[in-house]
JSON list of C-alpha atoms and ligand atoms in Angstrom, two decimals:
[
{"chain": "H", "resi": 30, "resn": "UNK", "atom": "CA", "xyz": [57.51, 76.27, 88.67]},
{"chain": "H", "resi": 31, "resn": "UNK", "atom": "CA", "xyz": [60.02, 77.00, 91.55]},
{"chain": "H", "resi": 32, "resn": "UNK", "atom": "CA", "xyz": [64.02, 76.00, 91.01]},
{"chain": "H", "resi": 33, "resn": "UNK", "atom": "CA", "xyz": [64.57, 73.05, 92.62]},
{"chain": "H", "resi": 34, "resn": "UNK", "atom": "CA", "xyz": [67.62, 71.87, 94.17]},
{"chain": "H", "resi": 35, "resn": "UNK", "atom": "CA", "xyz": [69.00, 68.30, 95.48]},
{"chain": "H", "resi": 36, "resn": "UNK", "atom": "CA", "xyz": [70.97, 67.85, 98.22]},
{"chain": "H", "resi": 37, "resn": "UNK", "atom": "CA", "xyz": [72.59, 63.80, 98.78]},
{"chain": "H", "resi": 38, "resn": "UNK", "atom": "CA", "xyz": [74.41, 63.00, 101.88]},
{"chain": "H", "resi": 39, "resn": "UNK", "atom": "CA", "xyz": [77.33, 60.86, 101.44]},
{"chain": "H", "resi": 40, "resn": "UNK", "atom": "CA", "xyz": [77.70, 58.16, 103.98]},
{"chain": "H", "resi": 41, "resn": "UNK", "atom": "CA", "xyz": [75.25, 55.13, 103.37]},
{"chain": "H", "resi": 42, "resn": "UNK", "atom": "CA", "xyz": [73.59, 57.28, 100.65]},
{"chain": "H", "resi": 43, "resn": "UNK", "atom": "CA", "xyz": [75.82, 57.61, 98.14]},
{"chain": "H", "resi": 44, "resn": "UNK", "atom": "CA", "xyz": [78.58, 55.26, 99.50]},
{"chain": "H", "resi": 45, "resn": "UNK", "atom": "CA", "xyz": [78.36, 52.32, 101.33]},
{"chain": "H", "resi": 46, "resn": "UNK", "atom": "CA", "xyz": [81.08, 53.66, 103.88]},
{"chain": "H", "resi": 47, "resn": "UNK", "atom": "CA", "xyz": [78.74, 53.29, 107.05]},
{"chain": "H", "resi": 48, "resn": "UNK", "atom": "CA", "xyz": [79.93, 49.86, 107.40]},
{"chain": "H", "resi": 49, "resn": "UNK", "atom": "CA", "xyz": [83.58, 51.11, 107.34]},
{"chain": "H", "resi": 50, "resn": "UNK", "atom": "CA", "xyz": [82.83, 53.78, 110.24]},
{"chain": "H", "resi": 51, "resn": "UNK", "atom": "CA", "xyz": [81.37, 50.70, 112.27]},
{"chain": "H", "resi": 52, "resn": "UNK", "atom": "CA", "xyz": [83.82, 48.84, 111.86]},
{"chain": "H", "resi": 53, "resn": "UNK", "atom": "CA", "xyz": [86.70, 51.36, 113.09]},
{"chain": "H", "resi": 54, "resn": "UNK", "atom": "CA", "xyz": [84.25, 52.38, 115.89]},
{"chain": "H", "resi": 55, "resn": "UNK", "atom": "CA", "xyz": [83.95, 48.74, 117.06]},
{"chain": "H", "resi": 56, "resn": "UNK", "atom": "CA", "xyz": [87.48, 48.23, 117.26]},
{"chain": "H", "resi": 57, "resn": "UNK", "atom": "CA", "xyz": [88.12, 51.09, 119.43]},
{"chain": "H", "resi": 58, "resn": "UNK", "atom": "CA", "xyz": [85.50, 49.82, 121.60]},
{"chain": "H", "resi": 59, "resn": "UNK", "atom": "CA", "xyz": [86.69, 46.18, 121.39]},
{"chain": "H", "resi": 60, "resn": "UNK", "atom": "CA", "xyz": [90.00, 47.54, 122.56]},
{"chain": "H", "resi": 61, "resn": "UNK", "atom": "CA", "xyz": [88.70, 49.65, 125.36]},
{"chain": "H", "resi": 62, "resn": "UNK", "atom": "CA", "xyz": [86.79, 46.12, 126.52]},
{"chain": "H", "resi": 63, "resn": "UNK", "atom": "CA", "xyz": [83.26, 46.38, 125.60]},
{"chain": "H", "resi": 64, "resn": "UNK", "atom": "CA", "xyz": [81.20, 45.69, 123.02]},
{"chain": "H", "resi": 65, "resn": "UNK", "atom": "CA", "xyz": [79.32, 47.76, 120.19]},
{"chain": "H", "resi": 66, "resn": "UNK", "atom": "CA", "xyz": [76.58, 46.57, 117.91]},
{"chain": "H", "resi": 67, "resn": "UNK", "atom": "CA", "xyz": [74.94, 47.64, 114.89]},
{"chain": "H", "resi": 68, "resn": "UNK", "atom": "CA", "xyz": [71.84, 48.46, 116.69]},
{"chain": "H", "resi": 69, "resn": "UNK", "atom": "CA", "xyz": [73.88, 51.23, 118.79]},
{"chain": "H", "resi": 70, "resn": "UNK", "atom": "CA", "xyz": [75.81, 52.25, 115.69]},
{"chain": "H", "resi": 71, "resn": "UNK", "atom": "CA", "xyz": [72.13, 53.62, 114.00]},
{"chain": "H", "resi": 72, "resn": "UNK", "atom": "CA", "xyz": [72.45, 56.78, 116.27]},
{"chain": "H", "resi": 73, "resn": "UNK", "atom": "CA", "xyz": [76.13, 57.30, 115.10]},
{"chain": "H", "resi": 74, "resn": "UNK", "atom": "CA", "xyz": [75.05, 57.49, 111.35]},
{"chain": "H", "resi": 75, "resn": "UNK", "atom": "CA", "xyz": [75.17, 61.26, 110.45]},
{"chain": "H", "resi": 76, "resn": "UNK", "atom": "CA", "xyz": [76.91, 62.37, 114.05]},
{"chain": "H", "resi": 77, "resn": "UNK", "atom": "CA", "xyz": [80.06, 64.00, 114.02]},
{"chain": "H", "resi": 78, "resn": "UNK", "atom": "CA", "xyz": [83.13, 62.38, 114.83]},
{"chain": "H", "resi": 79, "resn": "UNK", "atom": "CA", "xyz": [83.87, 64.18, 117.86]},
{"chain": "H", "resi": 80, "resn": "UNK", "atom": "CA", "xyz": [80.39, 63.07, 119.12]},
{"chain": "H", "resi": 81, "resn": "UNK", "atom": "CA", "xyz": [80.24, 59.72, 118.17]},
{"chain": "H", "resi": 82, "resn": "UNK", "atom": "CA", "xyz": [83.08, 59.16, 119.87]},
{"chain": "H", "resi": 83, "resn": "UNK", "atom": "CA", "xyz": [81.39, 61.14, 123.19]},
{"chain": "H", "resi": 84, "resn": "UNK", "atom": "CA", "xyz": [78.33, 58.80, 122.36]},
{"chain": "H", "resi": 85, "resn": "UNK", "atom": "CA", "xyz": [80.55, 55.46, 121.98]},
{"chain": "H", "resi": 86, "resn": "UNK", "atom": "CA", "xyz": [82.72, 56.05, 125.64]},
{"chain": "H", "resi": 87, "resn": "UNK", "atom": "CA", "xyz": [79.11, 56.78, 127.40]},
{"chain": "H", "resi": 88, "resn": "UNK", "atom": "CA", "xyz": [77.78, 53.57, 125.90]},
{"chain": "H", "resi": 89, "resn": "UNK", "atom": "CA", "xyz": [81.44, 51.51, 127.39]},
{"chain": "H", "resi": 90, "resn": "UNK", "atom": "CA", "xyz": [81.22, 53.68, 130.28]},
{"chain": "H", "resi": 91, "resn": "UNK", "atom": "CA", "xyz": [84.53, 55.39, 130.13]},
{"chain": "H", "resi": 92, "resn": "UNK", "atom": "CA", "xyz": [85.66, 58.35, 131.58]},
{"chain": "H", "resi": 93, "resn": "UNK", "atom": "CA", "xyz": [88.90, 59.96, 129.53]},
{"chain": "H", "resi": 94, "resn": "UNK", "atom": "CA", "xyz": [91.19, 62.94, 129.20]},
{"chain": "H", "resi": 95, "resn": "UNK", "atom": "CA", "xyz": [90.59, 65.30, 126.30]},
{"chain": "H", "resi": 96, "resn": "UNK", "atom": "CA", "xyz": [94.19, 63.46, 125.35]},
{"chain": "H", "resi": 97, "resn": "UNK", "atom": "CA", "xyz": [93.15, 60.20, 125.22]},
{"chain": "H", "resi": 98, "resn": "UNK", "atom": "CA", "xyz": [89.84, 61.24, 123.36]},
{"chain": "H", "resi": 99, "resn": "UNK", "atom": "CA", "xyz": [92.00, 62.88, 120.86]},
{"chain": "H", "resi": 100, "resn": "UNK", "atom": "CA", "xyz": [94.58, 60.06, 120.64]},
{"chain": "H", "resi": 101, "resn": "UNK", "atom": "CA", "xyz": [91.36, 57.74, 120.25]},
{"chain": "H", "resi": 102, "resn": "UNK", "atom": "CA", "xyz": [89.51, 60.32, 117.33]},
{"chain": "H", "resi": 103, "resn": "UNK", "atom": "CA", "xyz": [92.87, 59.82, 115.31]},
{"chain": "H", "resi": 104, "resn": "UNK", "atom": "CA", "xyz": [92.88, 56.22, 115.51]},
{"chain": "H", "resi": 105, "resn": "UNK", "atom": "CA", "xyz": [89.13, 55.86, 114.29]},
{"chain": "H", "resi": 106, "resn": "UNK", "atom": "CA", "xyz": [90.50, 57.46, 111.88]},
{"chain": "H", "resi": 107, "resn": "UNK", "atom": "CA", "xyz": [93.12, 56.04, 110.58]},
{"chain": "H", "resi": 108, "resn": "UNK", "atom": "CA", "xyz": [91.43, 52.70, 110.32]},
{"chain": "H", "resi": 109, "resn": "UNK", "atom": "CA", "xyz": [87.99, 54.58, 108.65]},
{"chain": "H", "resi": 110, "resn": "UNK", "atom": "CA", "xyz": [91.39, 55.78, 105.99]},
{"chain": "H", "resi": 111, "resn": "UNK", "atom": "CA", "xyz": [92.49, 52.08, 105.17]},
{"chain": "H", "resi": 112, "resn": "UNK", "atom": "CA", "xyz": [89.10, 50.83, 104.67]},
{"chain": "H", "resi": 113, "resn": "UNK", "atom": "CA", "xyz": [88.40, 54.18, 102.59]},
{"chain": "H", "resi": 114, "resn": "UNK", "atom": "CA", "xyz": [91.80, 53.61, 100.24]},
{"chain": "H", "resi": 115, "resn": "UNK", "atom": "CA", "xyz": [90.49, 50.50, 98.68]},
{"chain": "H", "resi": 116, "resn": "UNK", "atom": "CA", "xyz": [87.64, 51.98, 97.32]},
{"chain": "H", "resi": 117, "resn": "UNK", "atom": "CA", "xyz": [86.73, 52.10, 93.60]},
{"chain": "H", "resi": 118, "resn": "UNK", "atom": "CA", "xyz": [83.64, 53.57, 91.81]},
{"chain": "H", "resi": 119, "resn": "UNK", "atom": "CA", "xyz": [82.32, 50.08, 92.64]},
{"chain": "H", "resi": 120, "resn": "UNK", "atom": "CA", "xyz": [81.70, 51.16, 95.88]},
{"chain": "H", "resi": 121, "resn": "UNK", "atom": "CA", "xyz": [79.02, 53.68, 94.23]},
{"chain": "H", "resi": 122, "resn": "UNK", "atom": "CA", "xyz": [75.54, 52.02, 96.06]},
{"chain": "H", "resi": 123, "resn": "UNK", "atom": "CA", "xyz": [73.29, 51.01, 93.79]},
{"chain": "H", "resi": 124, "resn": "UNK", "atom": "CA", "xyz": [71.23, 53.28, 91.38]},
{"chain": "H", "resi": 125, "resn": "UNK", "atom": "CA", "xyz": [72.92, 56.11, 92.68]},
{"chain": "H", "resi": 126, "resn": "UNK", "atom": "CA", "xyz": [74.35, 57.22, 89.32]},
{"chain": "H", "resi": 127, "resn": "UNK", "atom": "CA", "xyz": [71.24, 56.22, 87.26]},
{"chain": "H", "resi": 128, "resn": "UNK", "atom": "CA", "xyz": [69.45, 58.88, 89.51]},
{"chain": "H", "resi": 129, "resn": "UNK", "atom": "CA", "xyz": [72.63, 61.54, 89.72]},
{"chain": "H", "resi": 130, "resn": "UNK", "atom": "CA", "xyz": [73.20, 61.30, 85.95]},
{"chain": "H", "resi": 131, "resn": "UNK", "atom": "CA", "xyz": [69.64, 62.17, 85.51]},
{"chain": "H", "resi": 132, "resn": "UNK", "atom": "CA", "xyz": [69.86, 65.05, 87.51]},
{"chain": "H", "resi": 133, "resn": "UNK", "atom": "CA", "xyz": [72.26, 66.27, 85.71]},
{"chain": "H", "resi": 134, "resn": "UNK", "atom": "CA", "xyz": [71.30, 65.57, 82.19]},
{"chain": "H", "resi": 135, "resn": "UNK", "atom": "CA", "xyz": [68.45, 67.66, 83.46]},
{"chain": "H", "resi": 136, "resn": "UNK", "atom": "CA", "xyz": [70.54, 70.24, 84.91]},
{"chain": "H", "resi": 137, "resn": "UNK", "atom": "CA", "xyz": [69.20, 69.77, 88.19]},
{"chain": "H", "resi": 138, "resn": "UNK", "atom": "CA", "xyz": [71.21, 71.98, 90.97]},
{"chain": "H", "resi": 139, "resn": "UNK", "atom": "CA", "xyz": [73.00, 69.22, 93.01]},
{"chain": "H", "resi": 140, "resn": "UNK", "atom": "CA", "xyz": [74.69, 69.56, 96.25]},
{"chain": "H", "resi": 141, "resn": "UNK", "atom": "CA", "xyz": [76.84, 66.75, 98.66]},
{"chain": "H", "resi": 142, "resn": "UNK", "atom": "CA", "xyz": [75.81, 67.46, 102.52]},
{"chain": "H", "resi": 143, "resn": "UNK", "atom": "CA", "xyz": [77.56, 65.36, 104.98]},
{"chain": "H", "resi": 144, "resn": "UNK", "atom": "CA", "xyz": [79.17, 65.48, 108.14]},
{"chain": "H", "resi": 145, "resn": "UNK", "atom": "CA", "xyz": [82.34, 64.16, 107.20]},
{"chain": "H", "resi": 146, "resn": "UNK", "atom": "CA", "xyz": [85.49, 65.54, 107.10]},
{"chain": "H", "resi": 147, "resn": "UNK", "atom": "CA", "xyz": [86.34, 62.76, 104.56]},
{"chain": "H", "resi": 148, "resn": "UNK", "atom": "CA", "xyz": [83.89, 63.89, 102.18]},
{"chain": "H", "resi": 149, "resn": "UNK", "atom": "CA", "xyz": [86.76, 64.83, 99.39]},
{"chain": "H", "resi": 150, "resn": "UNK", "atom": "CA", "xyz": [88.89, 62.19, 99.10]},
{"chain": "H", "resi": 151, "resn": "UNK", "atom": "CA", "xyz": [86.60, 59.54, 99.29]},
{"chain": "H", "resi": 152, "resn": "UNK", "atom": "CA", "xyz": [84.54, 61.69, 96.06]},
{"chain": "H", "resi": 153, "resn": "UNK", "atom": "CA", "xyz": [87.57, 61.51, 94.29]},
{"chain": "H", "resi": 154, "resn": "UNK", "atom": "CA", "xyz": [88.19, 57.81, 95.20]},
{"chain": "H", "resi": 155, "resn": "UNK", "atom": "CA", "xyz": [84.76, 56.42, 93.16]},
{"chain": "H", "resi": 156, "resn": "UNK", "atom": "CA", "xyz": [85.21, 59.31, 90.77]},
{"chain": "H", "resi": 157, "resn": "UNK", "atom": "CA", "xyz": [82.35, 61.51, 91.62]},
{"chain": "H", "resi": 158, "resn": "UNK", "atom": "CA", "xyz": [83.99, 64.61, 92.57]},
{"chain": "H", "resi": 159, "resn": "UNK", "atom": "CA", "xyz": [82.55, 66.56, 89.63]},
{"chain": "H", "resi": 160, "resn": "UNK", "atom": "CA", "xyz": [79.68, 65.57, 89.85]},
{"chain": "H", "resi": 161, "resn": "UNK", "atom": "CA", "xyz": [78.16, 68.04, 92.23]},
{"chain": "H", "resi": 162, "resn": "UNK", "atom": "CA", "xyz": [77.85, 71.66, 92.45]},
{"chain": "H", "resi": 163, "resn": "UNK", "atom": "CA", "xyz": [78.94, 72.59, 95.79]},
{"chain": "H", "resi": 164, "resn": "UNK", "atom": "CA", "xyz": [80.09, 70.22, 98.48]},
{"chain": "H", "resi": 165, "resn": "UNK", "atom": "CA", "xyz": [79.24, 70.93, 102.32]},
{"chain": "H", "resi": 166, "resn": "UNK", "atom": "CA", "xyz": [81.32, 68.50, 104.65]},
{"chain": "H", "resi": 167, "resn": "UNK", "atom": "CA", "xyz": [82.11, 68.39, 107.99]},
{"chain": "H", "resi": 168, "resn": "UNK", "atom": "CA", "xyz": [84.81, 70.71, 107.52]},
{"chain": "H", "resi": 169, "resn": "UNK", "atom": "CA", "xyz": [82.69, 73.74, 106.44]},
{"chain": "H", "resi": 170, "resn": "UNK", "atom": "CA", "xyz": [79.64, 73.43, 109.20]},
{"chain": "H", "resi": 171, "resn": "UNK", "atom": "CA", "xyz": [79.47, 74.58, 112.67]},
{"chain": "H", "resi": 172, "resn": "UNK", "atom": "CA", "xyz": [76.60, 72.45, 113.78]},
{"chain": "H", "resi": 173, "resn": "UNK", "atom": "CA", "xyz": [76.21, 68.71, 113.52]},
{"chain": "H", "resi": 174, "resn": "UNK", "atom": "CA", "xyz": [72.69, 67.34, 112.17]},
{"chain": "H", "resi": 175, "resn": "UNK", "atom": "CA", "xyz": [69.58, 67.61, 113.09]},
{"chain": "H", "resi": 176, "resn": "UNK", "atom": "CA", "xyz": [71.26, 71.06, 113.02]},
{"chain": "H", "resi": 177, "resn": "UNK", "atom": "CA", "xyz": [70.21, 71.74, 109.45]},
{"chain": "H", "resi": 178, "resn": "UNK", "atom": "CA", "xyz": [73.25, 73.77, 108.72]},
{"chain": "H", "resi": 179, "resn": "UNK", "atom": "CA", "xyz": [75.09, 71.58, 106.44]},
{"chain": "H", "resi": 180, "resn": "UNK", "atom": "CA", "xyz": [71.83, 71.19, 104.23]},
{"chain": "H", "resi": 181, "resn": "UNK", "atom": "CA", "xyz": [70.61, 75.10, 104.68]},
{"chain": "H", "resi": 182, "resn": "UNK", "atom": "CA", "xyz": [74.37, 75.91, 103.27]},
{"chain": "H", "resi": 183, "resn": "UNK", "atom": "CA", "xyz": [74.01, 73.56, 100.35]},
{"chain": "H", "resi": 184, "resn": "UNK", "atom": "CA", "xyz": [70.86, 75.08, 99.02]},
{"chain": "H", "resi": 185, "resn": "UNK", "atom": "CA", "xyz": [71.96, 78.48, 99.42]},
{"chain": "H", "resi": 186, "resn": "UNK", "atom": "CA", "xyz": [75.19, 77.93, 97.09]},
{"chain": "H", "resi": 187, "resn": "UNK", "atom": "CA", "xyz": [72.37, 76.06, 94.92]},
{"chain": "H", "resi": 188, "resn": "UNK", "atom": "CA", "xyz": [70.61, 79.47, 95.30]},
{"chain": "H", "resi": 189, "resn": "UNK", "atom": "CA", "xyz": [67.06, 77.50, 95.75]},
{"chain": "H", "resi": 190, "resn": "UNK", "atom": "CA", "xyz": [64.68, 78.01, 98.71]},
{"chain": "H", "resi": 191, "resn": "UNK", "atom": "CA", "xyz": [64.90, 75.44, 101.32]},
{"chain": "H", "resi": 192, "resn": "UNK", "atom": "CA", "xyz": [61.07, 74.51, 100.70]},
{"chain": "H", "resi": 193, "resn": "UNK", "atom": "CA", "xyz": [62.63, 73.50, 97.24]},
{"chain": "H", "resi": 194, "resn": "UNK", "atom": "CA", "xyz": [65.17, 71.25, 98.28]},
{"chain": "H", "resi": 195, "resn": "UNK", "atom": "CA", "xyz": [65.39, 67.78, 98.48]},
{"chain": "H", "resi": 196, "resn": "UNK", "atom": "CA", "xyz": [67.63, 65.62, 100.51]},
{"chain": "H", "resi": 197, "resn": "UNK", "atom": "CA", "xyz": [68.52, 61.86, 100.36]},
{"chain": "H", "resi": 198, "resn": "UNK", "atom": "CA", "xyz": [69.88, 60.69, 103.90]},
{"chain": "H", "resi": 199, "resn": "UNK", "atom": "CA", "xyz": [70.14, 57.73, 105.44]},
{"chain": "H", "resi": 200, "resn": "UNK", "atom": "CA", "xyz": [70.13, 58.85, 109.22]},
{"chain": "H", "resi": 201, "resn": "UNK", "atom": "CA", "xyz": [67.55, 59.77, 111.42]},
{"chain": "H", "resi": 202, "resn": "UNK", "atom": "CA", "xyz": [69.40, 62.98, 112.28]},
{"chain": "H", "resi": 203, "resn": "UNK", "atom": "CA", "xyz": [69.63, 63.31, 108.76]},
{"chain": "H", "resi": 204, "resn": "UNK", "atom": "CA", "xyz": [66.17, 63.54, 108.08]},
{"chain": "H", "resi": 205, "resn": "UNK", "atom": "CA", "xyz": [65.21, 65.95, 111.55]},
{"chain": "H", "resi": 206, "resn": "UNK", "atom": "CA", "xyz": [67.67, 68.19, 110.14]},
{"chain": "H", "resi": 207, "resn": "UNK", "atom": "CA", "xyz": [65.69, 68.46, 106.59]},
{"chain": "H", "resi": 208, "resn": "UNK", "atom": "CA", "xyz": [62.31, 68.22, 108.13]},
{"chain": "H", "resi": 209, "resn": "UNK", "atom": "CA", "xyz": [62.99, 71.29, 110.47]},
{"chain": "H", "resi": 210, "resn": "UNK", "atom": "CA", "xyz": [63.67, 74.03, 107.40]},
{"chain": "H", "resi": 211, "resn": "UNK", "atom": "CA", "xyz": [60.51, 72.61, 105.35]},
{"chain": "H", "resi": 212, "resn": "UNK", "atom": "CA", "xyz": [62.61, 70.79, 102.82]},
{"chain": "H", "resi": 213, "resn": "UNK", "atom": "CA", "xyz": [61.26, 67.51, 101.34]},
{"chain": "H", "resi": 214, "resn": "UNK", "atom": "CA", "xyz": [63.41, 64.74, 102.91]},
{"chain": "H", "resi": 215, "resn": "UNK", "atom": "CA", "xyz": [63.61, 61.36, 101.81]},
{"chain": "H", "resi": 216, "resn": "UNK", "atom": "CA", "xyz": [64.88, 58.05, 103.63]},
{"chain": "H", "resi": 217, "resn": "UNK", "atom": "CA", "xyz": [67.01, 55.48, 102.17]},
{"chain": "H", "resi": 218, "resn": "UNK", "atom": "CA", "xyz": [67.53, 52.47, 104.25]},
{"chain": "H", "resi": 219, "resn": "UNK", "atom": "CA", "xyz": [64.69, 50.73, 106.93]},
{"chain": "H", "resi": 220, "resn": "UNK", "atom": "CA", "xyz": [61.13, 52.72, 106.23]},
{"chain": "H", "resi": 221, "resn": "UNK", "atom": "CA", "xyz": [61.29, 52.04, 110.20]},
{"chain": "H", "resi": 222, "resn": "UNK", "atom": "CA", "xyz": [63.95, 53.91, 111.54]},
{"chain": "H", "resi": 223, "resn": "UNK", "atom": "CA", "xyz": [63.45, 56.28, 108.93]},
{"chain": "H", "resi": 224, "resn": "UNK", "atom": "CA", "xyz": [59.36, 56.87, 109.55]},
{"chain": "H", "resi": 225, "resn": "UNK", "atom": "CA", "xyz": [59.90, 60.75, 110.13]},
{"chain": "H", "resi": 226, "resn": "UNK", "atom": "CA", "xyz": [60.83, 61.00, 106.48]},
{"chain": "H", "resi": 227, "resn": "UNK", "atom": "CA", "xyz": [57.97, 62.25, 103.68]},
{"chain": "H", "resi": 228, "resn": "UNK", "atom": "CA", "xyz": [59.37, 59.44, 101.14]},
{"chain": "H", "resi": 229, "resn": "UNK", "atom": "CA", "xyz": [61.40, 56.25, 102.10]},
{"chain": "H", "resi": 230, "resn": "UNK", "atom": "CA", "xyz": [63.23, 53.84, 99.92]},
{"chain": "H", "resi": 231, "resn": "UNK", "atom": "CA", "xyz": [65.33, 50.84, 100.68]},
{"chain": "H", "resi": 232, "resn": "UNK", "atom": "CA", "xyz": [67.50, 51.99, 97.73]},
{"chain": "H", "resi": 233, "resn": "UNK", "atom": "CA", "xyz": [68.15, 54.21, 95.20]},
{"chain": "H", "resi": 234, "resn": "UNK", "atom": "CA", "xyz": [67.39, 51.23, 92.81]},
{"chain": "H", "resi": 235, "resn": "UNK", "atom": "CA", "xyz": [63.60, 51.83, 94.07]},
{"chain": "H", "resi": 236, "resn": "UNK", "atom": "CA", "xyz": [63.27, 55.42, 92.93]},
{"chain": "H", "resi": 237, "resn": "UNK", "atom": "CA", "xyz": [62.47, 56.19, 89.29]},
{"chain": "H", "resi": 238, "resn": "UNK", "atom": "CA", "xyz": [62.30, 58.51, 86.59]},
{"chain": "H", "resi": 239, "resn": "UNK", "atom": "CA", "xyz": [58.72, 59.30, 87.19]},
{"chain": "H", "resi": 240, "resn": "UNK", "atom": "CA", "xyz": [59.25, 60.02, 90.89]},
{"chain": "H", "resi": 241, "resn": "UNK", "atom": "CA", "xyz": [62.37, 62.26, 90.11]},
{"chain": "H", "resi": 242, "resn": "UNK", "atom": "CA", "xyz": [60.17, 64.51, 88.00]},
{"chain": "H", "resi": 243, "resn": "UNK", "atom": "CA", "xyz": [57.47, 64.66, 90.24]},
{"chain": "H", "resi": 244, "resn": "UNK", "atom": "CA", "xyz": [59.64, 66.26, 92.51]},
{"chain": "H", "resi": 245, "resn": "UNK", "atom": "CA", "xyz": [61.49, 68.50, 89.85]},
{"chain": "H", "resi": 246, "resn": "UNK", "atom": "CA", "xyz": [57.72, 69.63, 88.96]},
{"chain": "H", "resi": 247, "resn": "UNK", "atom": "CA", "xyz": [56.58, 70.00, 92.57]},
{"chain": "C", "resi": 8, "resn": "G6P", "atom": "C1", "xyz": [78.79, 60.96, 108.45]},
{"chain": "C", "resi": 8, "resn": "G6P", "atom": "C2", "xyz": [78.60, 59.57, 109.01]},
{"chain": "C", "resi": 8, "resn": "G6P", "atom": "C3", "xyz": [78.98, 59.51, 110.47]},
{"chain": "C", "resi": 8, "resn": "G6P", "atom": "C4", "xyz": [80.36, 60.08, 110.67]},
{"chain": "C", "resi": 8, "resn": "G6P", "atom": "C5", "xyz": [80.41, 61.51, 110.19]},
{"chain": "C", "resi": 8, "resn": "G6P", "atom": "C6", "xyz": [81.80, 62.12, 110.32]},
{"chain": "C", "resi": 8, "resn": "G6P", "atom": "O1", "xyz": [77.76, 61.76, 108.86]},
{"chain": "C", "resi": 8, "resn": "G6P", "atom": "O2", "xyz": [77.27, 59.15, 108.85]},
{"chain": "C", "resi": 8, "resn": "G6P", "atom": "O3", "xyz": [78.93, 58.16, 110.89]},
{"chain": "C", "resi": 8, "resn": "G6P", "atom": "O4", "xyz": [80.74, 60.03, 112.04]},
{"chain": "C", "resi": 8, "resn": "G6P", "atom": "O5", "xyz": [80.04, 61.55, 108.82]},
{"chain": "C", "resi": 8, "resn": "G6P", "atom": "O6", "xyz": [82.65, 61.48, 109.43]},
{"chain": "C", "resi": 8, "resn": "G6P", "atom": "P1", "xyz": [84.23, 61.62, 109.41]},
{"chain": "C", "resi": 8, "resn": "G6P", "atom": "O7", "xyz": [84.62, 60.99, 108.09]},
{"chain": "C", "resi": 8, "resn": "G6P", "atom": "O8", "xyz": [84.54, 63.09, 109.44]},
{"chain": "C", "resi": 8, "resn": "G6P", "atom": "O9", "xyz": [84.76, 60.92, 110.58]},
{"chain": "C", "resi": 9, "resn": "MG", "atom": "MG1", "xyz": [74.67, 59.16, 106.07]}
]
């Protein structure tokens, strides 16, 4: 039996922050005068800041200075920090720590790979820092999903193959990025959007023991 490793993105898989980074996104766009729905916000879920930001001004329209996009990235920001200080490990989605405490009662290697930059802090915030072995954010990767660099990085400091690892994401990106190296990926959110995934689940509160094993014993 091969070593298997597990690699969980953070944003609307292990937190329910993408709600938080549409909300600061549609207030930028509200104040540049258009609007932004949640429809358009599926292709920002697992995109960098910097290109989200490229993706939101094509949507309004807007041509800007490097300046103003820079002025505009720290703004996002800021608001993405306020909603992100008033969370608590209630914030945790649910079954997420059923499934990560299993892991690690099992002593399953576990990684974080996400493109945030915010990936720290907001671990520390619902108390789940420790929990993982390595943690590959948006401040250690080059390359911005379906690049799979985050996720190739994660199972290398896991020391598994990439055909071993596993990854929970909740963007399309997300799951073209795992699918490209050969590792299993598997969707949480709408089975719809997320039909290029080889397992999808609305939740974490879907997946069980049994499944978990099957993939440990894969
Ligand atoms: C995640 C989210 C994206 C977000 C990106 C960067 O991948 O799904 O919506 O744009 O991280 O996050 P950051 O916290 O660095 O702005
Ligand atoms: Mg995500």
């Amino acid at each position: 039996m091969a070593k298997k490793g597990f690699i969980f993105d953070l944003d609307g898989v292990i937190v329910d922050t993408a709600g938080f980074h549409y909300l600061a996104w549609k207030s930028l766009a509200n104040e540049l005068g258009f609007e932004f729905t949640e429809e358009q916000n599926e292709q920002f879920k697992g995109v960098s800041r910097v290109r989200s930001l490229d993706i939101l001004l094509e949507i309004g329209g807007i041509n800007a200075t490097q300046d103003q996009k820079d002025k505009w990235l720290v703004s996002k920001n800021e608001e993405y920090l306020s909603y992100i200080e008033k969370m608590t490990d209630a914030d945790i989605l649910p079954g997420v720590l059923k499934t990560l405490n299993y892991l690690k009662a099992k002593n399953i290697p576990m990684a974080l790979g996400s493109a945030s930059k915010n990936a720290q802090p907001i671990l520390k915030r619902v108390g789940l820092f420790d929990m993982f072995d390595t943690i590959v954010d948006g401040n250690h990767v080059q390359k911005a999903k379906p690049d799979p660099e985050v996720f190739t990085i994660g199972a290398d400091e896991l020391g598994v193959s990439y055909s071993d690892a596993i990854v929970f994401e909740d963007s399309i990106a997300g799951i073209q990025a795992a699918n490209s190296v050969d590792m299993v990926s598997i969707g949480i959110g709408d089975p719809g959007i997320l039909h290029e995934a080889d397992h999808n689940f609305r939740d974490f509160t879907e997946i069980n023991s049994t499944f978990l094993d099957q993939l440990i014993n894969a």
